[in-house]
Short mmCIF file of C-alpha atoms in Angstrom, two decimals:
data_model
loop_
_atom_site.label_atom_id
_atom_site.label_comp_id
_atom_site.label_asym_id
_atom_site.label_seq_id
_atom_site.Cartn_x
_atom_site.Cartn_y
_atom_site.Cartn_z
CA MET A 328 -7.93 17.53 -15.36
CA ARG A 329 -5.89 14.38 -16.10
CA ARG A 330 -3.75 13.88 -14.27
CA ARG A 331 -2.13 14.22 -11.41
CA ILE A 332 1.22 15.39 -5.75
CA PHE A 333 3.88 15.54 -3.05
CA GLY A 334 5.50 15.60 0.39
CA ALA A 335 5.12 18.07 3.33
CA ALA A 336 4.98 21.67 2.28
CA ALA A 337 7.40 24.19 2.79
CA SER A 338 7.12 26.76 5.57
CA THR A 339 4.84 29.39 4.54
CA THR A 340 6.61 31.78 6.31
CA ALA A 341 9.25 31.71 4.23
CA PHE A 342 7.50 32.60 1.09
CA GLY A 343 5.84 35.54 2.76
CA LEU A 344 9.65 36.73 3.59
CA LEU A 345 10.98 36.66 0.05
CA ILE A 346 11.27 39.88 -1.67
CA ALA A 347 10.57 40.58 -5.35
CA LEU A 348 13.92 39.87 -6.73
CA SER A 349 13.83 38.99 -10.23
CA GLY A 350 15.31 36.05 -11.87
CA CYS A 351 17.17 35.90 -15.30
CA GLY A 352 13.99 35.65 -17.10
CA SER A 353 13.13 39.17 -16.24
CA THR A 354 15.83 41.25 -15.82
CA SER A 355 15.86 43.43 -19.22
CA GLY A 356 12.23 44.35 -19.91
CA ASP A 357 10.55 42.25 -22.40
CA GLY A 358 13.17 41.43 -24.44
CA GLY A 359 11.78 42.69 -27.84
CA ASP A 360 8.84 42.33 -30.07
CA ALA A 361 7.52 38.69 -30.33
CA THR A 362 4.42 36.59 -31.13
CA LEU A 363 4.64 33.76 -29.00
CA LYS A 364 3.19 30.46 -29.54
CA LEU A 365 1.57 28.29 -26.96
CA VAL A 366 -0.21 24.76 -27.36
CA ALA A 367 -2.71 23.94 -24.43
CA ALA A 368 -4.45 21.21 -23.66
CA GLU A 369 -8.45 21.66 -23.60
CA TYR A 370 -10.00 21.53 -20.32
CA GLY A 371 -13.58 22.37 -21.24
CA THR A 372 -15.85 19.72 -22.19
CA THR A 373 -18.50 21.72 -24.54
CA PRO A 374 -18.16 25.16 -26.44
CA GLU A 375 -19.46 27.07 -23.40
CA THR A 376 -16.59 25.73 -20.91
CA SER A 377 -14.01 25.72 -23.27
CA SER A 378 -10.33 27.03 -22.03
CA LYS A 379 -10.61 29.60 -25.03
CA ALA A 380 -12.47 32.36 -22.75
CA PHE A 381 -9.65 32.36 -20.30
CA TRP A 382 -6.85 32.40 -22.92
CA ASP A 383 -8.86 35.07 -24.86
CA LYS A 384 -8.92 37.14 -21.75
CA VAL A 385 -5.22 36.34 -20.18
CA THR A 386 -3.27 36.99 -23.43
CA ALA A 387 -5.46 40.20 -24.32
CA ASP A 388 -4.75 41.60 -20.74
CA PHE A 389 -0.97 40.38 -21.15
CA THR A 390 -0.62 42.43 -24.53
CA ALA A 391 -2.24 45.49 -23.39
CA GLU A 392 0.53 45.65 -20.59
CA HIS A 393 3.00 44.51 -23.26
CA PRO A 394 2.36 45.63 -26.48
CA GLY A 395 5.10 44.42 -28.44
CA ILE A 396 4.71 40.55 -27.29
CA LYS A 397 1.49 38.68 -28.72
CA VAL A 398 0.66 35.14 -27.65
CA GLU A 399 -0.95 32.84 -29.88
CA VAL A 400 -2.78 29.92 -28.23
CA LYS A 401 -3.90 26.82 -29.86
CA LEU A 402 -6.17 24.29 -28.16
CA LEU A 403 -5.79 20.67 -28.33
CA PRO A 404 -7.64 17.66 -26.71
CA TRP A 405 -6.17 15.69 -23.66
CA ALA A 406 -5.80 12.80 -25.99
CA ASP A 407 -3.85 14.22 -28.63
CA ILE A 408 -1.61 17.02 -27.04
CA ASP A 409 1.43 15.08 -25.76
CA ARG A 410 1.64 13.37 -28.87
CA GLU A 411 1.37 16.46 -30.85
CA VAL A 412 3.54 18.47 -29.00
CA GLY A 413 6.26 15.48 -29.50
CA ARG A 414 5.75 15.86 -33.19
CA LEU A 415 6.34 19.25 -33.59
CA VAL A 416 9.27 18.90 -31.39
CA LYS A 417 11.01 16.55 -33.67
CA ALA A 418 10.07 18.33 -36.90
CA GLY A 419 11.72 21.23 -35.61
CA LYS A 420 8.62 23.50 -35.07
CA ALA A 421 8.62 23.18 -31.40
CA PRO A 422 6.13 26.26 -30.09
CA ASP A 423 7.21 28.51 -27.35
CA MET A 424 5.27 26.99 -24.52
CA ALA A 425 2.97 23.97 -23.79
CA LEU A 426 0.77 23.29 -21.15
CA MET A 427 0.28 19.40 -21.27
CA GLY A 428 0.79 16.58 -18.98
CA SER A 429 4.44 15.57 -19.30
CA TYR A 430 7.84 17.48 -19.54
CA SER A 431 10.54 15.03 -18.63
CA ASP A 432 11.38 13.76 -21.98
CA PHE A 433 12.07 16.91 -23.49
CA ALA A 434 13.94 18.19 -20.67
CA ALA A 435 16.23 14.90 -20.97
CA GLN A 436 16.73 16.19 -24.51
CA GLY A 437 17.70 19.47 -23.47
CA LYS A 438 14.60 21.15 -25.17
CA LEU A 439 13.27 23.09 -22.72
CA TYR A 440 14.18 26.42 -20.37
CA PRO A 441 14.53 25.66 -16.94
CA ALA A 442 12.43 28.05 -14.75
CA GLU A 443 15.46 30.11 -13.19
CA GLU A 444 15.65 31.20 -16.66
CA LEU A 445 12.58 32.41 -17.12
CA LEU A 446 10.76 33.48 -13.45
CA SER A 447 11.52 35.86 -10.72
CA VAL A 448 12.90 34.26 -8.00
CA ARG A 449 9.80 35.16 -5.77
CA ALA A 450 7.52 33.17 -8.79
CA GLU A 451 9.67 30.18 -8.74
CA ALA A 452 9.69 29.98 -5.09
CA ASN A 453 5.92 30.29 -4.96
CA PHE A 454 5.42 26.88 -6.15
CA LEU A 455 3.69 24.26 -3.56
CA GLN A 456 6.82 22.15 -2.47
CA PRO A 457 5.39 18.78 -3.68
CA LEU A 458 4.50 20.25 -7.12
CA ALA A 459 7.98 21.99 -7.58
CA GLU A 460 9.72 18.56 -6.60
CA ALA A 461 7.77 16.63 -8.89
CA GLY A 462 8.73 19.16 -11.83
CA SER A 463 11.98 19.19 -11.01
CA ILE A 464 15.02 16.73 -12.42
CA GLY A 465 17.85 16.96 -10.08
CA ASN A 466 17.66 20.48 -8.53
CA THR A 467 16.20 21.79 -11.84
CA LEU A 468 12.76 23.11 -12.32
CA TYR A 469 11.65 22.50 -15.53
CA GLY A 470 7.90 21.21 -15.38
CA LEU A 471 6.16 24.83 -14.13
CA PRO A 472 2.83 23.32 -12.12
CA PHE A 473 -0.11 25.10 -13.63
CA VAL A 474 -3.09 23.20 -11.84
CA ALA A 475 -3.50 20.15 -9.68
CA SER A 476 -5.85 17.95 -8.15
CA SER A 477 -5.50 15.28 -4.96
CA ARG A 478 -7.73 12.02 -4.88
CA LEU A 479 -9.88 11.29 -1.70
CA LEU A 480 -12.74 8.29 -1.19
CA PHE A 481 -15.87 9.53 -2.09
CA TYR A 482 -18.89 8.18 -0.41
CA ASN A 483 -22.61 8.32 -1.38
CA GLU A 484 -23.97 9.63 2.03
CA SER A 485 -27.58 8.76 1.56
CA LEU A 486 -26.68 5.00 0.32
CA PHE A 487 -24.19 4.82 3.24
CA THR A 488 -26.95 5.56 5.71
CA LYS A 489 -29.57 3.26 4.07
CA ALA A 490 -26.90 0.26 4.20
CA LYS A 491 -26.11 1.39 7.96
CA VAL A 492 -22.42 1.93 7.77
CA ALA A 493 -19.95 4.18 8.53
CA PRO A 494 -16.97 5.86 6.43
CA PRO A 495 -14.11 2.99 6.13
CA LYS A 496 -10.81 3.65 7.57
CA THR A 497 -9.27 0.21 6.61
CA TRP A 498 -9.38 -2.17 4.03
CA LYS A 499 -11.46 -4.45 5.86
CA GLU A 500 -14.16 -1.52 6.89
CA LEU A 501 -14.15 -0.76 3.05
CA LYS A 502 -15.00 -4.32 2.12
CA ASN A 503 -17.58 -4.70 4.82
CA ALA A 504 -19.34 -1.16 4.03
CA ALA A 505 -19.26 -2.44 0.25
CA GLU A 506 -21.14 -6.01 1.53
CA ALA A 507 -23.72 -3.87 3.01
CA LEU A 508 -24.29 -1.63 0.29
CA LYS A 509 -24.71 -4.66 -2.01
CA GLN A 510 -27.11 -6.26 0.11
CA LYS A 511 -29.02 -2.78 -0.46
CA GLY A 512 -28.94 -3.16 -3.67
CA VAL A 513 -26.37 -0.98 -5.07
CA LYS A 514 -24.95 -1.83 -8.45
CA PHE A 515 -21.10 -0.50 -7.87
CA PRO A 516 -20.70 -0.82 -4.05
CA TYR A 517 -17.12 0.28 -4.84
CA ALA A 518 -16.34 1.38 -8.49
CA LEU A 519 -12.80 0.40 -9.11
CA PRO A 520 -12.08 1.78 -12.91
CA LEU A 521 -8.97 -0.05 -13.76
CA GLY A 522 -9.68 0.75 -17.56
CA PRO A 523 -7.00 2.23 -20.09
CA GLU A 524 -8.48 6.18 -19.47
CA GLU A 525 -6.38 6.37 -15.98
CA ALA A 526 -5.85 2.88 -14.58
CA HIS A 527 -2.71 4.22 -13.50
CA ALA A 528 -4.09 6.45 -10.82
CA GLU A 529 -6.48 3.99 -9.27
CA ALA A 530 -3.63 1.62 -9.12
CA MET A 531 -1.19 3.86 -7.35
CA ILE A 532 -3.90 4.99 -4.98
CA TRP A 533 -4.49 1.47 -3.80
CA GLU A 534 -0.50 0.57 -3.60
CA LEU A 535 -0.10 3.67 -1.32
CA SER A 536 -2.55 2.46 0.90
CA ASN A 537 -0.48 -0.67 1.31
CA GLY A 538 2.99 1.01 1.85
CA GLY A 539 3.83 0.23 -1.90
CA GLY A 540 3.73 2.61 -4.94
CA TYR A 541 5.59 2.65 -8.21
CA VAL A 542 9.13 3.58 -7.36
CA ASP A 543 11.11 2.81 -4.05
CA SER A 544 12.63 4.87 -1.76
CA SER A 545 15.71 5.62 -4.24
CA GLY A 546 13.30 6.60 -6.83
CA ASN A 547 13.39 3.53 -9.01
CA TYR A 548 10.71 1.72 -10.39
CA SER A 549 9.32 -1.10 -7.97
CA LEU A 550 6.23 -2.05 -10.04
CA ALA A 551 6.51 -5.47 -9.08
CA SER A 552 7.04 -5.18 -5.50
CA GLU A 553 5.87 -7.39 -2.44
CA GLN A 554 3.49 -4.74 -1.56
CA ASN A 555 2.09 -3.93 -4.85
CA VAL A 556 1.38 -7.82 -5.58
CA GLN A 557 -0.26 -7.87 -2.06
CA THR A 558 -2.15 -5.22 -2.79
CA PHE A 559 -3.72 -6.60 -6.19
CA LYS A 560 -4.25 -10.02 -4.80
CA TRP A 561 -6.27 -8.59 -1.91
CA ILE A 562 -8.94 -6.32 -4.57
CA LYS A 563 -9.10 -9.49 -6.58
CA ASP A 564 -10.12 -12.06 -3.44
CA GLU A 565 -11.76 -9.69 -1.70
CA LEU A 566 -13.48 -7.34 -3.68
CA VAL A 567 -13.80 -8.13 -7.43
CA THR A 568 -14.19 -12.07 -6.92
CA PRO A 569 -17.12 -11.56 -4.28
CA GLY A 570 -18.96 -9.00 -6.80
CA LEU A 571 -18.24 -6.11 -4.72
CA VAL A 572 -17.12 -3.58 -7.67
CA GLY A 573 -20.46 -4.01 -9.83
CA PRO A 574 -21.35 -5.88 -13.12
CA VAL A 575 -18.36 -4.51 -15.42
CA PRO A 576 -14.95 -6.17 -15.30
CA PRO A 577 -12.71 -3.34 -13.79
CA GLY A 578 -10.20 -3.44 -16.90
CA ARG A 579 -12.77 -2.57 -19.06
CA PHE A 580 -14.20 0.12 -16.63
CA ASN A 581 -12.95 3.99 -17.14
CA ARG A 582 -12.82 6.65 -14.76
CA GLN A 583 -15.85 8.55 -16.87
CA ASP A 584 -17.45 5.31 -16.21
CA ALA A 585 -17.22 5.54 -12.98
CA PHE A 586 -17.85 9.11 -12.67
CA ASP A 587 -21.16 8.69 -14.50
CA ALA A 588 -22.49 6.09 -12.42
CA PHE A 589 -21.65 7.81 -9.52
CA LEU A 590 -23.60 10.94 -10.56
CA ARG A 591 -26.59 8.40 -11.42
CA GLY A 592 -26.59 7.26 -7.89
CA GLU A 593 -25.35 3.97 -8.60
CA VAL A 594 -22.21 4.18 -6.60
CA GLY A 595 -21.50 3.81 -2.92
CA MET A 596 -17.57 4.40 -2.97
CA LEU A 597 -15.12 5.52 -5.41
CA ASN A 598 -11.98 7.69 -5.53
CA GLY A 599 -12.38 11.37 -7.26
CA TYR A 600 -10.96 14.79 -7.33
CA PRO A 601 -12.68 18.03 -6.69
CA SER A 602 -14.73 18.59 -10.01
CA LEU A 603 -16.77 15.44 -9.21
CA ALA A 604 -17.68 16.87 -5.56
CA HIS A 605 -19.12 19.66 -7.42
CA ALA A 606 -21.01 17.66 -10.09
CA ALA A 607 -22.43 15.43 -7.45
CA GLU A 608 -23.57 18.57 -5.72
CA ALA A 609 -25.42 19.71 -8.99
CA LYS A 610 -27.00 16.66 -9.35
CA GLY A 611 -28.62 16.63 -5.45
CA ILE A 612 -26.51 14.02 -4.36
CA THR A 613 -24.83 14.35 -1.01
CA VAL A 614 -21.30 13.12 -1.21
CA ARG A 615 -18.61 13.11 1.70
CA THR A 616 -14.88 12.58 1.51
CA VAL A 617 -12.29 10.57 3.73
CA ASP A 618 -8.74 9.68 3.08
CA MET A 619 -8.23 6.31 1.08
CA PRO A 620 -8.53 3.50 3.69
CA VAL A 621 -5.56 1.61 4.42
CA ASN A 622 -4.23 -2.18 4.75
CA ASP A 623 -5.27 -3.28 8.34
CA GLY A 624 -1.76 -4.11 8.65
CA LEU A 625 -0.46 -0.50 8.38
CA GLY A 626 0.12 1.49 11.72
CA ALA A 627 -1.57 4.62 12.78
CA SER A 628 1.93 6.60 12.07
CA GLU A 629 2.23 4.91 8.79
CA ARG A 630 -0.45 6.66 7.30
CA PRO A 631 0.19 7.00 3.47
CA PRO A 632 -0.08 9.98 1.23
CA ALA A 633 -2.84 10.84 -1.03
CA VAL A 634 -2.31 10.70 -4.97
CA GLY A 635 -1.76 14.13 -6.32
CA VAL A 636 -1.78 14.96 -10.04
CA ALA A 637 -0.60 18.24 -11.84
CA ASP A 638 -0.31 19.84 -15.26
CA TRP A 639 2.58 21.11 -16.46
CA MET A 640 3.59 24.30 -18.32
CA VAL A 641 7.07 24.05 -20.24
CA ALA A 642 8.83 26.51 -22.41
CA PHE A 643 10.71 25.37 -25.33
CA ASN A 644 14.47 26.81 -26.12
CA GLN A 645 14.28 26.37 -29.85
CA ASN A 646 13.09 29.74 -30.94
CA ASP A 647 15.41 31.99 -28.71
CA HIS A 648 12.23 33.70 -26.96
CA ARG A 649 13.52 33.43 -23.27
CA LYS A 650 12.65 36.93 -22.14
CA GLN A 651 9.62 37.27 -23.63
CA ILE A 652 8.25 33.87 -22.29
CA GLY A 653 9.51 34.79 -18.67
CA THR A 654 7.50 38.08 -18.97
CA PHE A 655 4.37 36.16 -20.08
CA LEU A 656 4.87 33.61 -17.50
CA ASP A 657 5.21 35.93 -14.78
CA PHE A 658 2.17 37.32 -15.85
CA LEU A 659 0.29 34.32 -16.18
CA TYR A 660 1.34 33.01 -12.83
CA GLN A 661 -0.45 35.87 -11.18
CA ASP A 662 -2.77 35.11 -8.32
CA LYS A 663 -5.81 36.44 -10.28
CA ASN A 664 -5.15 34.62 -13.41
CA LEU A 665 -3.97 31.20 -11.83
CA SER A 666 -7.21 31.02 -9.51
CA ASP A 667 -9.43 32.25 -12.23
CA PHE A 668 -8.33 29.28 -14.32
CA ALA A 669 -8.47 26.54 -11.38
CA GLY A 670 -11.73 28.03 -10.26
CA ARG A 671 -13.42 27.35 -13.87
CA TYR A 672 -12.32 23.64 -13.60
CA HIS A 673 -12.65 23.45 -9.88
CA LEU A 674 -8.98 22.29 -9.52
CA LEU A 675 -6.50 23.31 -7.19
CA PRO A 676 -3.95 26.39 -7.95
CA SER A 677 -0.43 25.41 -8.05
CA THR A 678 1.29 28.27 -6.04
CA VAL A 679 1.04 28.93 -2.30
CA SER A 680 -0.23 32.61 -2.55
CA ALA A 681 -2.95 31.41 -4.98
CA SER A 682 -4.08 28.70 -2.75
CA ARG A 683 -4.15 31.02 -0.10
CA THR A 684 -6.20 33.82 -1.75
CA PRO A 685 -9.17 33.13 -3.45
CA ALA A 686 -8.66 35.77 -6.10
CA GLY A 687 -10.80 35.21 -8.92
CA GLY A 688 -12.60 32.28 -7.39
CA GLY A 689 -9.87 30.22 -6.02
CA ILE A 690 -10.23 27.96 -3.29
CA ASP A 691 -13.56 27.37 -1.64
CA LYS A 692 -14.63 25.74 1.60
CA ASP A 693 -15.59 22.01 -0.43
CA GLU A 694 -11.60 22.27 -2.02
CA GLU A 695 -9.96 22.90 1.18
CA GLN A 696 -9.90 18.86 2.17
CA PHE A 697 -8.19 18.56 -1.40
CA LEU A 698 -5.71 21.26 -0.72
CA ALA A 699 -4.75 19.59 2.43
CA ALA A 700 -4.16 16.17 0.87
CA LEU A 701 -2.38 17.85 -1.81
CA ARG A 702 0.23 19.50 0.28
CA GLY A 703 1.29 16.01 1.71
CA ALA A 704 0.89 13.89 -1.35
CA GLN A 705 3.04 12.12 -3.74
CA LEU A 706 2.82 12.50 -7.48
CA TYR A 707 3.44 10.06 -10.36
CA PRO A 708 7.13 9.81 -10.87
CA VAL A 709 6.72 12.26 -13.87
CA ASN A 710 10.34 13.33 -13.53
CA ASN A 711 11.41 9.97 -14.95
CA PRO A 712 11.83 10.43 -18.61
CA ASN A 713 10.73 6.93 -19.00
CA TRP A 714 7.08 7.90 -17.12
CA VAL A 715 5.30 8.14 -20.41
CA THR A 716 6.25 4.78 -21.91
CA VAL A 717 5.75 3.07 -18.12
CA SER A 718 2.30 4.91 -17.58
CA ASP A 719 0.85 3.70 -20.27
CA THR A 720 1.90 0.39 -19.99
CA ILE A 721 0.43 0.13 -16.70
CA LYS A 722 -2.87 1.70 -17.97
CA ARG A 723 -3.20 -0.97 -20.72
CA ASN A 724 -2.42 -4.14 -18.40
CA ILE A 725 -2.95 -3.30 -14.70
CA GLY A 726 -6.68 -4.71 -15.00
CA ARG A 727 -5.62 -7.96 -15.95
CA ALA A 728 -4.28 -8.42 -12.60
CA VAL A 729 -7.58 -8.77 -11.01
CA GLU A 730 -9.46 -10.94 -13.73
CA PRO A 731 -10.89 -14.18 -12.37
CA GLY A 732 -7.79 -16.88 -12.19
CA ALA A 733 -5.12 -13.99 -12.45
CA ASP A 734 -2.02 -14.44 -10.73
CA ALA A 735 -1.45 -10.77 -9.61
CA LYS A 736 2.49 -11.31 -9.15
CA ALA A 737 2.94 -12.85 -12.70
CA VAL A 738 0.69 -9.82 -14.14
CA LEU A 739 2.78 -7.29 -12.29
CA GLU A 740 6.18 -8.57 -13.21
CA ASP A 741 4.90 -8.75 -16.90
CA ILE A 742 4.07 -5.00 -16.65
CA ALA A 743 7.62 -4.39 -15.07
CA ASN A 744 9.32 -6.38 -17.71
CA GLN A 745 7.20 -4.70 -20.69
CA SER A 746 8.34 -1.38 -19.45
CA ARG A 747 12.04 -2.25 -19.12
CA GLU A 748 11.95 -3.34 -22.59
CA GLN A 749 10.00 -0.19 -23.90
CA THR A 750 12.13 2.07 -22.30
CA LYS A 751 15.39 0.49 -23.80
CA LYS A 752 14.12 1.37 -27.37
CA PRO A 753 15.85 4.27 -29.07
#
């Protein structure tokens, strides 16, 4: 899961009262014979865990019910899919659908069908509210959330017991715990991955825990806000300079590096998502999760949201297959299919009904805390058409803010300036 959640969920009672009315995407049967092309990110890491098995099954089941519509799926690595889909669209060869990490650029260009033209009313209303909000531009849903995750603070219970520390609730307690872990010889008391793989996630987690974030209350970028500057100054002075984040400079330490070190028993604390908990359990590591600690200056009523991440299904309008796409998506988003996929990769399904019902594998007990966090989480500002460029600038530069001798304010202002210049380019 790359990526990527939101505000309070809508009343679940309302979803239960919805009747199965049809939207524009499913009013006239299948809409005729067609072969749909879907480009999807590969979630597996080995041939055995490849997403191919899921897509082979779900497309075969779909065509058995709708013989006139075939679906061809092409899998691409996460590192390539956004760029490759963009290339296809620019060349006039857009696929019918794509499962990827972004959508807003295509929506801004008028290349996508909105959900209301594809899904039944019930299917569109079934998305968890924070995900639906993040997938919308204005009041129109373009990015259909598929699977999601939220981020919580993980800690190695055995290492905490040896260091005689309790799970931290504030930054000060986190620092004290890190000092105690370091005294016990823990290599990475707090693992701080600010390398380019996913630095924007770690940065946002910390910023939210100080009342900051990437955007202000009006939705405008606030990358160099006073709270964000204060956050990175604290991280540098209180964690990095005292040597509490391990031997690797944070700007060269990627998320996967941190996860690997955690699974070797070398990390006391780090931010993670559900699949890491399952991997740790398989390694015999007893892991616990808590909300991200907050700046001591925040009051109890100011508990910030967790960071949420979602992956997006989009439907391109170039090939005039609206009805056939809608028929397939209504089938794909059935609970049994969505929870089957989420269960394979220990992620969270994006709908209210699949989150409640563990059909096909769904939500297990270990993932309930992540689902609770997701329901009130905040996503990246993915509905801003410039987010892909801005996030790349953050990923490549934010690690500089905690380097020895760095001026956090100057670094964040530089990132903000770079982002503004990049988004001006045609």
